[in-house]
Backbone as a chain_set.jsonl record, in Angstrom:
{"seq": "KRHIEEMKAAGIEPNVVTFTTLLDCLAKSQGDNLPFAEQVVQQMKSAFVRPDQRTFGALIRCCYPQRDAPHPRNPSRAEHWFKTCAHMCGAPNHFITDMFQKAVGWDAAHSCCTSLGYQLEDLLQQSNKGKGGLGGKGGKGKSGGTGASSKSGK", "coords": {"N": [[-0.483, -18.291, 16.338], [0.31, -16.918, 18.543], [-0.314, -18.666, 20.655], [1.509, -20.745, 20.302], [3.921, -19.375, 20.663], [3.6, -18.615, 23.338], [3.669, -21.124, 24.569], [6.299, -21.94, 23.991], [7.7, -19.979, 25.386], [7.106, -20.775, 27.915], [8.637, -22.966, 28.111], [7.746, -25.232, 26.87], [7.797, -27.394, 24.25], [6.12, -27.364, 21.225], [4.423, -30.105, 19.636], [3.475, -32.588, 17.168], [0.893, -33.217, 17.984], [0.101, -30.915, 19.339], [0.12, -28.954, 17.257], [-1.712, -30.136, 15.495], [-4.015, -30.132, 17.024], [-4.509, -27.387, 17.186], [-5.056, -26.924, 14.465], [-7.33, -28.502, 14.178], [-9.129, -27.119, 15.799], [-9.343, -24.759, 14.291], [-10.54, -25.834, 12.025], [-13.035, -26.468, 12.987], [-14.119, -24.037, 13.562], [-16.155, -21.213, 12.66], [-16.155, -19.495, 9.524], [-13.613, -18.626, 7.098], [-10.919, -20.246, 7.693], [-8.726, -21.326, 6.542], [-6.392, -19.885, 5.574], [-5.171, -19.246, 8.047], [-4.79, -21.798, 9.051], [-2.932, -22.787, 7.247], [-0.809, -21.182, 7.907], [-0.213, -22.245, 10.389], [0.78, -24.703, 9.56], [3.128, -23.835, 8.354], [4.466, -22.967, 10.632], [4.804, -25.439, 11.853], [6.603, -26.625, 10.069], [8.791, -24.917, 10.452], [9.417, -25.601, 13.029], [10.331, -28.108, 12.666], [8.517, -30.219, 12.804], [6.845, -33.059, 11.865], [3.964, -33.493, 9.935], [1.087, -35.646, 10.483], [-1.397, -38.13, 9.523], [-3.69, -37.269, 10.865], [-3.206, -34.558, 11.066], [-3.333, -33.767, 8.375], [-5.989, -34.411, 7.909], [-7.333, -32.488, 9.474], [-6.537, -30.196, 8.102], [-7.758, -30.636, 5.608], [-10.424, -30.586, 6.427], [-10.636, -27.878, 6.948], [-11.137, -26.956, 4.474], [-13.712, -27.574, 3.909], [-17.136, -27.048, 2.817], [-18.95, -24.136, 3.839], [-21.654, -24.088, 6.196], [-24.792, -24.486, 4.65], [-23.796, -23.494, 2.28], [-23.377, -23.612, -1.241], [-21.04, -24.529, -2.477], [-17.712, -25.953, -2.081], [-15.286, -24.542, 0.216], [-12.604, -24.343, -0.605], [-11.675, -26.226, -2.872], [-9.364, -26.803, -4.411], [-7.227, -26.487, -2.656], [-7.885, -28.43, -0.795], [-7.446, -30.687, -2.361], [-4.703, -30.379, -2.79], [-3.729, -30.785, -0.141], [-4.598, -33.381, 0.332], [-3.153, -34.821, -1.59], [-0.565, -34.233, -0.688], [-0.635, -35.502, 1.781], [-0.876, -38.177, 0.891], [1.611, -38.469, -0.351], [3.408, -38.027, 1.76], [2.592, -39.714, 3.833], [1.763, -42.143, 2.84], [-0.829, -44.382, 1.671], [-3.832, -42.681, 2.036], [-5.914, -42.988, 4.881], [-9.265, -44.298, 5.509], [-10.754, -42.344, 6.873], [-9.511, -39.874, 6.239], [-9.786, -39.953, 3.477], [-12.572, -39.952, 3.233], [-13.153, -37.436, 4.336], [-11.887, -35.837, 2.457], [-13.376, -36.461, 0.145], [-15.829, -35.383, 0.904], [-15.125, -32.727, 0.989], [-14.498, -32.041, -1.654], [-16.224, -33.328, -3.394], [-17.612, -36.223, -5.056], [-16.805, -36.853, -7.782], [-14.481, -35.286, -8.247], [-12.85, -36.242, -6.168], [-12.621, -38.925, -6.898], [-11.248, -38.693, -9.34], [-8.83, -37.503, -8.467], [-7.818, -39.475, -6.708], [-7.445, -41.56, -8.537], [-5.459, -40.413, -10.133], [-3.366, -40.574, -8.372], [-2.945, -43.21, -8.265], [-4.635, -44.765, -6.749], [-7.704, -46.397, -5.833], [-10.666, -44.817, -5.237], [-12.914, -46.045, -4.061], [-11.756, -48.298, -2.837], [-10.115, -47.098, -0.884], [-12.067, -45.885, 0.707], [-13.451, -48.095, 1.622], [-11.848, -49.282, 3.462], [-12.579, -49.053, 6.142], [-14.543, -50.931, 6.43], [-13.153, -53.238, 6.632], [-12.036, -53.241, 9.037], [-9.755, -51.791, 9.184], [-7.674, -48.845, 9.242], [-8.222, -45.772, 10.903], [-6.902, -42.872, 12.443], [-4.184, -42.757, 12.266], [-1.288, -43.06, 14.377], [-1.927, -45.372, 16.584], [-1.016, -48.816, 16.362], [1.191, -48.842, 14.599], [1.728, -49.388, 11.895], [2.939, -48.991, 8.576], [4.255, -45.905, 7.12], [3.069, -43.745, 8.347], [2.03, -44.56, 10.721], [-0.53, -45.164, 10.472], [-2.847, -46.956, 8.56], [-1.245, -48.201, 6.669], [-2.057, -49.342, 4.411], [-2.009, -50.468, 1.085], [-3.541, -49.563, -1.311], [-3.08, -49.18, -3.971], [-3.843, -49.054, -7.38], [-3.482, -51.804, -9.559], [-1.21, -52.816, -8.385]], "CA": [[0.934, -18.039, 16.528], [0.474, -16.461, 19.923], [-0.345, -19.824, 21.543], [2.781, -21.456, 20.143], [4.951, -18.55, 21.302], [3.407, -18.712, 24.788], [4.147, -22.441, 24.975], [7.763, -21.932, 23.945], [8.166, -19.132, 26.482], [6.931, -21.553, 29.147], [9.525, -24.114, 28.06], [7.036, -26.377, 26.295], [7.975, -27.472, 22.801], [4.946, -27.915, 20.555], [4.664, -31.291, 18.836], [2.448, -32.808, 16.149], [-0.411, -33.174, 18.638], [-0.181, -29.498, 19.594], [-0.222, -28.288, 15.999], [-2.926, -30.733, 14.943], [-5.124, -29.64, 17.84], [-4.802, -26.023, 16.703], [-5.697, -27.05, 13.149], [-8.671, -29.046, 14.385], [-9.954, -26.0, 16.295], [-9.62, -23.883, 13.15], [-11.473, -26.528, 11.137], [-14.364, -26.457, 13.613], [-14.569, -22.646, 13.713], [-16.857, -20.598, 11.536], [-15.348, -18.592, 8.72], [-12.557, -19.198, 6.276], [-9.715, -20.305, 8.515], [-7.662, -22.011, 5.82], [-5.122, -19.138, 5.609], [-4.569, -19.398, 9.376], [-4.353, -23.196, 9.148], [-1.7, -22.94, 6.469], [0.245, -20.552, 8.709], [0.158, -23.228, 11.408], [1.634, -25.684, 8.884], [4.448, -23.211, 8.213], [5.087, -23.023, 11.953], [5.23, -26.829, 12.045], [7.834, -26.812, 9.288], [9.863, -24.166, 11.122], [9.755, -26.325, 14.253], [10.747, -29.451, 12.244], [7.505, -31.182, 13.236], [6.286, -33.722, 10.69], [2.519, -33.733, 10.045], [0.623, -37.012, 10.303], [-2.684, -38.161, 8.836], [-4.648, -36.42, 11.597], [-2.899, -33.176, 10.675], [-3.893, -33.542, 7.036], [-7.444, -34.44, 8.039], [-7.769, -31.176, 9.952], [-6.344, -29.244, 6.985], [-8.81, -30.884, 4.614], [-11.687, -30.081, 6.987], [-10.639, -26.414, 6.781], [-11.579, -26.706, 3.099], [-15.124, -27.963, 3.797], [-18.07, -25.951, 2.553], [-19.644, -23.53, 4.975], [-23.03, -24.563, 6.296], [-25.747, -23.908, 3.697], [-23.117, -22.957, 1.094], [-23.489, -24.6, -2.313], [-19.753, -24.958, -3.003], [-16.641, -26.06, -1.088], [-14.514, -23.329, 0.453], [-11.39, -24.294, -1.405], [-11.394, -27.604, -3.29], [-8.0, -26.994, -4.917], [-6.347, -26.658, -1.499], [-8.194, -29.751, -0.242], [-6.731, -31.645, -3.199], [-3.28, -30.225, -2.476], [-3.409, -31.407, 1.148], [-4.812, -34.822, 0.182], [-1.987, -35.344, -2.318], [0.589, -34.132, 0.197], [-0.812, -36.588, 2.741], [-0.547, -39.431, 0.211], [3.051, -38.511, -0.6], [4.173, -38.058, 3.009], [2.129, -40.725, 4.794], [1.282, -43.355, 2.185], [-2.255, -44.404, 1.32], [-4.69, -42.025, 3.029], [-6.881, -43.894, 5.47], [-10.654, -44.042, 5.11], [-11.23, -41.081, 7.447], [-8.967, -38.786, 5.426], [-10.406, -40.063, 2.155], [-13.962, -39.517, 3.358], [-13.132, -35.98, 4.516], [-11.534, -35.257, 1.157], [-14.527, -36.618, -0.744], [-16.832, -34.412, 1.347], [-14.62, -31.378, 0.702], [-14.4, -31.738, -3.089], [-17.246, -34.019, -4.171], [-17.246, -37.57, -5.491], [-16.083, -36.897, -9.062], [-13.134, -34.735, -8.074], [-12.101, -37.162, -5.313], [-12.338, -40.114, -7.706], [-10.22, -38.306, -10.298], [-7.577, -37.288, -7.734], [-7.319, -40.784, -6.249], [-6.972, -42.275, -9.715], [-4.182, -39.814, -10.546], [-2.36, -41.01, -7.406], [-2.825, -44.661, -8.371], [-5.526, -45.401, -5.789], [-9.125, -46.463, -6.153], [-11.418, -44.14, -4.178], [-13.77, -47.014, -3.395], [-10.91, -49.128, -1.973], [-9.702, -46.302, 0.272], [-13.234, -45.673, 1.558], [-13.903, -49.37, 2.19], [-10.911, -49.754, 4.487], [-13.266, -49.124, 7.433], [-15.32, -52.164, 6.464], [-12.229, -54.336, 6.885], [-11.451, -53.042, 10.355], [-8.488, -51.077, 9.07], [-7.831, -47.393, 9.232], [-7.885, -44.965, 12.055], [-6.287, -41.609, 12.06], [-2.749, -42.807, 12.518], [-0.969, -43.271, 15.779], [-1.93, -46.737, 17.095], [-0.824, -49.913, 15.427], [2.54, -48.802, 14.096], [1.875, -49.92, 10.541], [3.143, -47.978, 7.539], [5.081, -44.741, 7.442], [2.363, -42.749, 9.137], [1.414, -45.094, 11.922], [-1.925, -45.41, 10.123], [-3.201, -48.266, 8.071], [-0.211, -48.8, 5.865], [-2.718, -50.029, 3.297], [-1.479, -50.096, -0.232], [-4.647, -49.75, -2.233], [-2.733, -48.66, -5.289], [-4.388, -49.901, -8.428], [-2.532, -52.502, -10.401], [0.012, -53.183, -7.657]], "C": [[1.212, -17.675, 17.979], [0.533, -17.647, 20.88], [0.973, -20.598, 21.493], [3.897, -20.688, 20.84], [4.838, -18.609, 22.818], [3.909, -20.055, 25.307], [5.671, -22.468, 25.036], [8.338, -21.104, 25.086], [8.067, -19.859, 27.821], [7.81, -22.804, 29.16], [8.885, -25.373, 27.505], [7.213, -26.343, 24.786], [6.726, -28.068, 22.163], [5.337, -29.128, 19.711], [3.511, -31.475, 17.84], [1.052, -32.743, 16.759], [-0.828, -31.725, 18.887], [-0.651, -28.798, 18.324], [-1.52, -28.831, 15.412], [-4.155, -30.287, 15.724], [-5.51, -28.223, 17.425], [-5.533, -26.07, 15.358], [-7.124, -27.56, 13.283], [-9.62, -27.969, 14.889], [-10.306, -25.04, 15.16], [-10.636, -24.516, 12.212], [-12.9, -26.473, 11.681], [-14.941, -25.059, 13.753], [-15.298, -22.175, 12.464], [-15.909, -19.679, 10.781], [-14.272, -19.336, 7.952], [-11.25, -19.146, 7.053], [-8.557, -20.994, 7.81], [-6.36, -21.204, 5.795], [-4.406, -19.261, 6.955], [-4.035, -20.817, 9.548], [-3.043, -23.403, 8.396], [-0.526, -22.217, 7.135], [0.723, -21.498, 9.809], [1.074, -24.285, 10.794], [3.04, -25.108, 8.689], [5.187, -23.204, 9.547], [5.577, -24.437, 12.258], [6.546, -27.079, 11.326], [9.007, -26.122, 9.963], [10.344, -24.887, 12.383], [10.218, -27.76, 13.959], [9.817, -30.539, 12.78], [6.838, -31.738, 11.986], [4.784, -33.955, 10.887], [2.198, -35.216, 9.873], [-0.756, -36.978, 9.634], [-3.743, -37.337, 9.557], [-4.453, -34.954, 11.203], [-3.533, -32.865, 9.328], [-5.415, -33.58, 7.055], [-7.994, -33.097, 8.491], [-7.621, -30.122, 8.852], [-7.439, -29.405, 5.938], [-10.159, -30.396, 5.136], [-11.764, -28.556, 6.922], [-11.11, -26.018, 5.384], [-13.047, -27.068, 2.884], [-15.984, -26.773, 3.421], [-18.637, -25.402, 3.86], [-21.05, -24.12, 5.032], [-23.898, -23.775, 5.33], [-25.081, -23.265, 2.486], [-23.154, -24.026, -0.002], [-22.156, -25.172, -2.791], [-18.731, -25.099, -1.882], [-15.914, -24.73, -0.93], [-13.34, -23.252, -0.507], [-10.991, -25.703, -1.848], [-9.973, -27.811, -3.801], [-7.011, -27.174, -3.77], [-6.626, -28.003, -0.818], [-7.454, -30.821, -1.04], [-5.223, -31.578, -2.933], [-2.927, -30.976, -1.193], [-3.627, -32.914, 1.101], [-3.616, -35.457, -0.518], [-0.728, -35.301, -1.45], [0.542, -35.236, 1.249], [-0.402, -37.914, 2.11], [0.956, -39.557, -0.002], [3.861, -38.656, 0.687], [3.851, -39.26, 3.895], [1.721, -42.048, 4.152], [-0.216, -43.254, 1.92], [-3.083, -43.715, 2.404], [-5.711, -43.018, 3.577], [-8.305, -43.479, 5.108], [-11.206, -42.744, 5.696], [-10.782, -39.896, 6.589], [-9.646, -38.776, 4.064], [-11.848, -39.587, 2.19], [-14.044, -38.002, 3.527], [-12.849, -35.285, 3.187], [-12.716, -35.323, 0.197], [-15.63, -35.627, -0.374], [-16.418, -32.984, 0.989], [-14.695, -31.035, -0.781], [-15.493, -32.365, -3.936], [-16.696, -35.333, -4.734], [-16.382, -37.566, -6.749], [-14.652, -36.391, -8.933], [-12.275, -35.663, -7.214], [-11.705, -38.408, -6.092], [-11.194, -39.824, -8.681], [-8.853, -38.151, -9.613], [-6.989, -38.619, -7.285], [-6.756, -41.58, -7.411], [-5.619, -41.732, -10.162], [-3.038, -40.22, -9.619], [-2.144, -42.523, -7.451], [-3.662, -45.426, -7.364], [-6.925, -45.48, -6.369], [-9.882, -45.854, -4.98], [-12.24, -45.143, -3.377], [-12.961, -47.893, -2.433], [-10.498, -48.363, -0.716], [-10.866, -46.1, 1.242], [-13.689, -46.953, 2.239], [-12.959, -49.918, 3.243], [-11.609, -49.922, 5.831], [-14.069, -50.408, 7.544], [-14.456, -53.378, 6.767], [-11.575, -54.202, 8.254], [-10.105, -52.349, 10.315], [-8.739, -49.599, 9.252], [-7.509, -46.795, 10.573], [-7.176, -43.733, 11.558], [-4.793, -41.608, 12.301], [-2.515, -43.12, 13.975], [-0.878, -44.736, 16.149], [-1.643, -47.742, 15.991], [0.553, -49.96, 14.814], [2.749, -49.362, 12.704], [2.093, -48.782, 9.565], [3.966, -46.806, 8.039], [4.398, -43.809, 8.419], [1.89, -43.258, 10.483], [-0.044, -45.371, 11.682], [-2.083, -46.805, 9.601], [-2.079, -48.95, 7.345], [-0.777, -49.511, 4.664], [-2.132, -49.557, 1.988], [-2.537, -50.4, -1.276], [-4.339, -49.179, -3.595], [-3.26, -49.611, -6.335], [-3.271, -50.538, -9.226], [-1.256, -52.912, -9.697], [-0.306, -54.174, -6.568]], "O": [[2.221, -18.078, 18.558], [1.335, -17.648, 21.814], [1.481, -21.046, 22.521], [4.726, -21.282, 21.529], [5.851, -18.649, 23.516], [4.512, -20.115, 26.379], [6.258, -22.954, 26.003], [9.345, -21.481, 25.686], [8.84, -19.596, 28.743], [7.746, -23.605, 30.092], [9.431, -26.466, 27.656], [6.824, -25.379, 24.126], [6.317, -29.17, 22.527], [6.428, -29.179, 19.145], [2.667, -30.59, 17.701], [0.121, -32.261, 16.114], [-1.983, -31.36, 18.666], [-1.687, -28.134, 18.316], [-2.335, -28.069, 14.891], [-5.221, -30.085, 15.143], [-6.694, -27.898, 17.324], [-6.505, -25.346, 15.144], [-8.022, -27.098, 12.579], [-10.774, -27.903, 14.466], [-11.438, -24.563, 15.077], [-11.494, -23.825, 11.663], [-13.86, -26.434, 10.911], [-16.13, -24.908, 14.033], [-15.078, -22.679, 11.362], [-14.961, -19.147, 11.36], [-14.061, -20.534, 8.147], [-10.561, -18.126, 7.065], [-7.512, -21.222, 8.418], [-5.295, -21.794, 5.982], [-3.18, -19.366, 7.002], [-2.964, -21.02, 10.12], [-2.154, -24.114, 8.864], [0.626, -22.604, 6.943], [1.913, -21.547, 10.123], [2.036, -24.718, 11.43], [4.03, -25.823, 8.844], [6.4, -23.412, 9.588], [6.641, -24.614, 12.852], [7.477, -27.66, 11.882], [10.1, -26.684, 10.037], [11.513, -24.799, 12.758], [10.467, -28.535, 14.882], [10.256, -31.625, 13.157], [6.331, -30.988, 11.152], [4.374, -34.544, 11.888], [2.931, -35.949, 9.21], [-1.224, -35.915, 9.228], [-4.615, -36.76, 8.907], [-5.42, -34.212, 11.031], [-4.185, -31.835, 9.157], [-6.062, -32.857, 6.298], [-8.998, -32.619, 7.961], [-8.484, -29.259, 8.695], [-7.981, -28.418, 5.441], [-10.954, -29.85, 4.371], [-12.861, -28.001, 6.849], [-11.447, -24.857, 5.15], [-13.57, -26.885, 1.785], [-15.615, -25.626, 3.672], [-18.779, -26.123, 4.848], [-21.57, -24.596, 4.022], [-23.762, -22.558, 5.202], [-25.745, -22.552, 1.734], [-22.98, -25.211, 0.281], [-22.145, -26.211, -3.452], [-18.857, -24.447, -0.845], [-15.926, -23.895, -1.834], [-13.11, -22.224, -1.142], [-10.083, -26.305, -1.275], [-9.424, -28.901, -3.64], [-6.053, -27.937, -3.899], [-5.701, -28.644, -0.319], [-6.898, -31.755, -0.463], [-4.555, -32.609, -2.861], [-1.944, -31.717, -1.156], [-2.906, -33.656, 1.769], [-3.123, -36.503, -0.095], [0.08, -36.229, -1.478], [1.569, -35.835, 1.57], [0.335, -38.69, 2.718], [1.512, -40.644, 0.153], [4.887, -39.335, 0.7], [4.714, -39.764, 4.614], [1.365, -42.986, 4.864], [-0.791, -42.165, 1.944], [-3.04, -44.12, 3.565], [-6.299, -43.794, 2.824], [-8.521, -42.442, 4.48], [-12.05, -42.104, 5.069], [-11.583, -39.024, 6.256], [-10.033, -37.722, 3.56], [-12.298, -38.893, 1.277], [-14.906, -37.356, 2.931], [-13.48, -34.287, 2.84], [-13.019, -34.345, -0.487], [-16.295, -35.088, -1.26], [-17.268, -32.136, 0.719], [-14.926, -29.881, -1.14], [-15.674, -31.974, -5.089], [-15.487, -35.519, -4.865], [-15.334, -38.211, -6.777], [-13.721, -37.006, -9.454], [-11.093, -35.85, -7.503], [-10.582, -38.893, -5.963], [-10.276, -40.632, -8.821], [-7.841, -38.621, -10.132], [-5.795, -38.864, -7.462], [-5.704, -42.207, -7.285], [-4.731, -42.502, -10.528], [-1.876, -40.214, -10.025], [-1.272, -43.053, -6.763], [-3.428, -46.614, -7.143], [-7.283, -44.728, -7.276], [-9.752, -46.323, -3.85], [-12.258, -45.091, -2.148], [-13.428, -48.199, -1.336], [-10.527, -48.91, 0.386], [-10.676, -46.14, 2.458], [-14.258, -46.9, 3.33], [-13.26, -50.94, 3.86], [-11.275, -50.834, 6.588], [-14.257, -50.923, 8.646], [-14.976, -54.435, 7.123], [-10.666, -54.961, 8.591], [-9.39, -52.326, 11.317], [-9.879, -49.16, 9.399], [-6.623, -47.267, 11.287], [-6.893, -43.597, 10.368], [-4.201, -40.551, 12.52], [-3.454, -43.413, 14.716], [0.206, -45.306, 16.028], [-1.993, -47.529, 14.83], [1.047, -51.051, 14.529], [3.86, -49.774, 12.371], [1.493, -47.717, 9.711], [4.325, -46.725, 9.214], [5.057, -43.155, 9.228], [1.402, -42.481, 11.304], [-0.747, -45.779, 12.607], [-1.507, -47.745, 10.148], [-1.969, -50.175, 7.4], [-0.051, -50.215, 3.963], [-1.805, -48.383, 1.82], [-2.435, -51.371, -2.026], [-5.244, -48.737, -4.303], [-3.141, -50.829, -6.199], [-2.257, -49.909, -9.529], [-0.301, -53.322, -10.356], [0.592, -54.605, -5.844]]}, "num_chains": 1, "name": "protein.A"}
């Protein structure tokens, strides 16, 4: 919060890159930083900054298991952020899907993707087709990501 306030005081308005960078730093830090990451998301909302797939990727990484820990930090929150990404940005790209699968495990990721109308395997194989990326370049789809519509039966 302090960094955002310092930026604003200097006349710099934080944008999606600013907030996502903060989230990425929290994801890479030791300890349970998910509560802080979710505070950053609230700051984004207050600033009317729309998260992109990179933002959701950083949030999902905050849910990863600690090194040498047998269980994920918070699989229910990882699922929440994956579903929110799918609803806001369209089909999650292969990077986001892979991060989610690592955060919650194969069975839970498969079940979640199915509930959203996606096939986990299709989302993960996007990289083999030269698609994907973390959003931004290419201008395809709502998120600037792949725009892939790997929904089953559609």
